[in-house]
mmCIF file of C-alpha atoms in Angstrom:
data_model
loop_
_atom_site.group_PDB
_atom_site.id
_atom_site.type_symbol
_atom_site.label_atom_id
_atom_site.label_comp_id
_atom_site.label_asym_id
_atom_site.label_seq_id
_atom_site.Cartn_x
_atom_site.Cartn_y
_atom_site.Cartn_z
ATOM 1 C CA MET A 1 14.231 2.835 -17.043
ATOM 2 C CA LEU A 2 10.711 4.181 -15.838
ATOM 3 C CA LEU A 3 8.131 1.664 -16.067
ATOM 4 C CA ASP A 4 4.243 1.945 -17.498
ATOM 5 C CA GLY A 5 1.330 0.337 -19.276
ATOM 6 C CA GLU A 6 2.307 -3.421 -20.044
ATOM 7 C CA GLU A 7 6.087 -3.330 -18.458
ATOM 8 C CA TRP A 8 4.507 -2.229 -15.179
ATOM 9 C CA ALA A 9 1.555 -5.148 -15.908
ATOM 10 C CA ALA A 10 4.173 -7.713 -16.655
ATOM 11 C CA LYS A 11 5.738 -6.960 -13.637
ATOM 12 C CA PHE A 12 3.171 -9.045 -12.010
ATOM 13 C CA ARG A 13 2.235 -11.026 -14.895
ATOM 14 C CA ASP A 14 5.535 -12.757 -14.925
ATOM 15 C CA PHE A 15 7.018 -13.065 -11.200
ATOM 16 C CA ARG A 16 7.768 -16.703 -10.078
ATOM 17 C CA GLN A 17 8.136 -16.559 -6.332
ATOM 18 C CA GLU A 18 6.994 -13.393 -4.496
ATOM 19 C CA ALA A 19 6.023 -9.749 -5.418
ATOM 20 C CA TRP A 20 6.633 -7.626 -2.242
ATOM 21 C CA ARG A 21 6.012 -4.120 -1.427
ATOM 22 C CA LEU A 22 6.672 -1.182 0.967
ATOM 23 C CA GLU A 23 4.432 1.534 1.650
ATOM 24 C CA THR A 24 6.114 4.514 3.430
ATOM 25 C CA LEU A 25 3.231 6.925 2.789
ATOM 26 C CA PRO A 26 -0.017 8.525 4.802
ATOM 27 C CA GLN A 27 -1.903 8.513 1.892
ATOM 28 C CA TYR A 28 -1.829 7.680 -1.880
ATOM 29 C CA LEU A 29 -4.074 9.752 -4.323
ATOM 30 C CA VAL A 30 -4.711 6.836 -6.893
ATOM 31 C CA PRO A 31 -7.047 8.909 -9.628
ATOM 32 C CA GLN A 32 -9.739 5.476 -10.191
ATOM 33 C CA GLU A 33 -10.030 5.607 -6.093
ATOM 34 C CA ALA A 34 -11.126 9.059 -5.868
ATOM 35 C CA GLU A 35 -14.798 8.177 -5.450
ATOM 36 C CA GLU A 36 -14.740 5.469 -3.171
ATOM 37 C CA PHE A 37 -12.575 7.771 -1.052
ATOM 38 C CA ALA A 38 -14.990 10.434 -1.045
ATOM 39 C CA ALA A 39 -18.091 7.706 -0.385
ATOM 40 C CA PHE A 40 -15.345 6.548 2.581
ATOM 41 C CA LYS A 41 -15.159 9.818 3.945
ATOM 42 C CA ALA A 42 -18.842 10.319 3.833
ATOM 43 C CA GLY A 43 -19.596 7.360 5.465
ATOM 44 C CA THR A 44 -19.447 4.522 2.738
ATOM 45 C CA ARG A 45 -18.197 1.304 4.212
ATOM 46 C CA PHE A 46 -17.111 -1.973 2.037
ATOM 47 C CA PRO A 47 -17.899 -5.359 4.101
ATOM 48 C CA GLY A 48 -16.863 -7.492 1.400
ATOM 49 C CA PRO A 49 -16.258 -9.666 0.315
ATOM 50 C CA TYR A 50 -14.806 -8.963 -3.088
ATOM 51 C CA GLU A 51 -13.705 -10.514 -5.948
ATOM 52 C CA ASP A 52 -11.012 -8.551 -8.569
ATOM 53 C CA SER A 53 -8.074 -9.897 -10.362
ATOM 54 C CA TRP A 54 -5.833 -8.787 -7.388
ATOM 55 C CA ILE A 55 -8.023 -11.147 -5.189
ATOM 56 C CA GLU A 56 -7.502 -13.781 -7.634
ATOM 57 C CA MET A 57 -3.515 -13.078 -7.727
ATOM 58 C CA VAL A 58 -3.234 -13.249 -4.005
ATOM 59 C CA ARG A 59 -4.700 -16.496 -3.633
ATOM 60 C CA THR A 60 -2.949 -18.711 -5.876
ATOM 61 C CA ARG A 61 0.858 -16.239 -5.892
ATOM 62 C CA LYS A 62 2.946 -15.267 -2.839
ATOM 63 C CA VAL A 63 2.032 -11.684 -2.434
ATOM 64 C CA GLY A 64 3.046 -9.101 0.047
ATOM 65 C CA ARG A 65 3.327 -6.065 1.825
ATOM 66 C CA VAL A 66 4.481 -4.013 5.009
ATOM 67 C CA HIS A 67 3.179 -0.546 5.155
ATOM 68 C CA ILE A 68 4.660 1.974 7.519
ATOM 69 C CA VAL A 69 2.230 4.247 9.907
ATOM 70 C CA ARG A 70 1.645 6.459 12.750
ATOM 71 C CA GLN A 71 -1.194 6.861 14.699
ATOM 72 C CA PRO A 72 -3.656 8.771 14.629
ATOM 73 C CA LEU A 73 -4.453 6.851 10.819
ATOM 74 C CA SER A 74 -4.660 8.842 7.764
ATOM 75 C CA ASP A 75 -8.681 8.918 6.306
ATOM 76 C CA TYR A 76 -6.689 7.197 3.205
ATOM 77 C CA LEU A 77 -4.972 4.483 5.681
ATOM 78 C CA ARG A 78 -8.488 4.270 7.267
ATOM 79 C CA PHE A 79 -9.778 3.872 3.626
ATOM 80 C CA GLU A 80 -6.981 1.147 2.784
ATOM 81 C CA PHE A 81 -7.867 -0.750 5.409
ATOM 82 C CA ASP A 82 -11.477 -0.569 5.350
ATOM 83 C CA ARG A 83 -11.646 -1.289 1.141
ATOM 84 C CA TYR A 84 -8.705 -3.578 0.366
ATOM 85 C CA TYR A 85 -6.798 -5.065 3.152
ATOM 86 C CA GLN A 86 -9.419 -6.161 5.344
ATOM 87 C CA HIS A 87 -10.927 -8.701 2.085
ATOM 88 C CA GLN A 88 -6.912 -8.859 1.155
ATOM 89 C CA ALA A 89 -5.346 -10.580 4.008
ATOM 90 C CA PRO A 90 -8.084 -13.102 4.674
ATOM 91 C CA ALA A 91 -7.417 -14.117 0.667
ATOM 92 C CA GLY A 92 -4.195 -14.412 1.601
ATOM 93 C CA GLU A 93 -1.680 -11.678 0.712
ATOM 94 C CA ASP A 94 0.558 -11.254 3.669
ATOM 95 C CA ILE A 95 -0.395 -7.669 4.689
ATOM 96 C CA ARG A 96 1.677 -6.272 7.892
ATOM 97 C CA ILE A 97 2.022 -3.057 9.881
ATOM 98 C CA LEU A 98 4.961 -1.779 10.810
ATOM 99 C CA ASP A 99 3.513 1.340 13.285
ATOM 100 C CA VAL A 100 6.229 3.802 14.640
ATOM 101 C CA THR A 101 3.736 6.317 16.352
ATOM 102 C CA ASP A 102 6.175 4.959 20.020
ATOM 103 C CA ARG A 103 9.496 4.261 18.181
ATOM 104 C CA PRO A 104 11.395 4.620 15.760
ATOM 105 C CA SER A 105 10.862 3.098 12.290
ATOM 106 C CA PRO A 106 14.036 0.342 11.895
ATOM 107 C CA LEU A 107 14.788 1.354 8.120
ATOM 108 C CA PRO A 108 17.069 4.247 6.993
ATOM 109 C CA ASP A 109 15.101 7.282 6.410
ATOM 110 C CA HIS A 110 16.024 7.419 2.790
ATOM 111 C CA VAL A 111 14.213 4.302 2.144
ATOM 112 C CA GLY A 112 10.932 4.927 0.432
ATOM 113 C CA ASP A 113 8.293 2.564 -1.699
ATOM 114 C CA PHE A 114 9.277 0.118 -3.656
ATOM 115 C CA TRP A 115 8.055 -3.093 -5.324
ATOM 116 C CA MET A 116 10.275 -6.139 -5.021
ATOM 117 C CA PHE A 117 9.890 -9.201 -7.770
ATOM 118 C CA ASP A 118 11.282 -12.450 -7.052
ATOM 119 C CA ARG A 119 13.978 -10.510 -4.796
ATOM 120 C CA THR A 120 15.945 -9.968 -8.217
ATOM 121 C CA THR A 121 14.135 -7.173 -9.755
ATOM 122 C CA ILE A 122 13.330 -3.794 -7.683
ATOM 123 C CA VAL A 123 10.669 -1.063 -8.577
ATOM 124 C CA LEU A 124 11.371 2.404 -7.052
ATOM 125 C CA MET A 125 7.824 4.359 -6.703
ATOM 126 C CA HIS A 126 8.181 7.744 -6.718
ATOM 127 C CA TYR A 127 5.382 10.451 -5.266
ATOM 128 C CA GLN A 128 4.822 14.023 -4.402
ATOM 129 C CA PRO A 129 4.480 14.760 -0.671
ATOM 130 C CA ASP A 130 0.714 14.242 -1.224
ATOM 131 C CA GLY A 131 1.050 11.000 -2.629
ATOM 132 C CA LYS A 132 0.103 11.130 -6.134
ATOM 133 C CA GLN A 133 2.467 8.993 -8.225
ATOM 134 C CA ILE A 134 4.982 10.569 -9.862
ATOM 135 C CA SER A 135 6.826 7.237 -11.753
ATOM 136 C CA ARG A 136 8.082 4.180 -11.592
ATOM 137 C CA GLU A 137 11.365 3.175 -11.935
ATOM 138 C CA LEU A 138 13.239 -0.058 -11.993
ATOM 139 C CA TYR A 139 16.371 -0.092 -9.771
ATOM 140 C CA GLU A 140 19.710 -1.000 -11.577
ATOM 141 C CA GLY A 141 21.820 -1.620 -8.531
ATOM 142 C CA ASP A 142 22.243 -4.828 -6.213
ATOM 143 C CA PRO A 143 18.811 -5.617 -4.771
ATOM 144 C CA ALA A 144 20.758 -6.621 -1.594
ATOM 145 C CA PRO A 145 20.057 -3.736 0.446
ATOM 146 C CA PHE A 146 16.349 -4.065 -0.387
ATOM 147 C CA ILE A 147 16.143 -7.449 0.565
ATOM 148 C CA GLU A 148 17.322 -6.583 3.923
ATOM 149 C CA TYR A 149 14.948 -3.552 3.969
ATOM 150 C CA GLN A 150 12.416 -6.633 3.680
ATOM 151 C CA LYS A 151 13.900 -8.661 6.192
ATOM 152 C CA THR A 152 14.158 -5.400 8.809
ATOM 153 C CA ALA A 153 10.345 -4.788 8.008
ATOM 154 C CA LEU A 154 8.978 -8.086 8.167
ATOM 155 C CA GLU A 155 10.476 -9.020 11.810
ATOM 156 C CA ALA A 156 9.956 -5.549 13.212
ATOM 157 C CA SER A 157 5.814 -5.474 12.028
ATOM 158 C CA LEU A 158 2.800 -7.406 12.023
ATOM 159 C CA PRO A 159 -0.007 -9.252 10.497
ATOM 160 C CA PHE A 160 -2.934 -6.642 9.824
ATOM 161 C CA LEU A 161 -5.328 -9.123 11.173
ATOM 162 C CA GLU A 162 -3.574 -8.802 14.285
ATOM 163 C CA TYR A 163 -2.571 -4.823 14.512
ATOM 164 C CA ILE A 164 -6.473 -4.053 13.816
ATOM 165 C CA ALA A 165 -7.515 -6.646 16.527
ATOM 166 C CA GLY A 166 -5.560 -4.948 19.017
#
């Protein structure tokens, strides 16, 4: 089942305990970010803090992610750190970084991006190689492997604020 529109929005509105994401790409091409991303590459920075519906959600609900990265960071990752992560982490989102520059990833190679809601609902995020989203697919199998991927990623990663301080 492919998710879009209201069905996708409902996953964030209706989760009860936790929304968690694994991010594996060095770049995500998001049309609504194109202007800010171009400005960032031209030197604009986003000191914040800012308020939006995401910040409001992470202040009141359990939301987390691990982003797998390699050095040197892509322009997009530097943008994502500056525009989003530096504001979302202090607001309450558990953002963690798994840097695999000098070590193998602890996750199997076939594991791609996904969202997990309440450790029961998995949404596979499909992207083209350049980071343009193709689709979101509701996974209808056993969530147990994804719970293990989360556990492994959390154990092997650093909190975002600690990562950027080091």
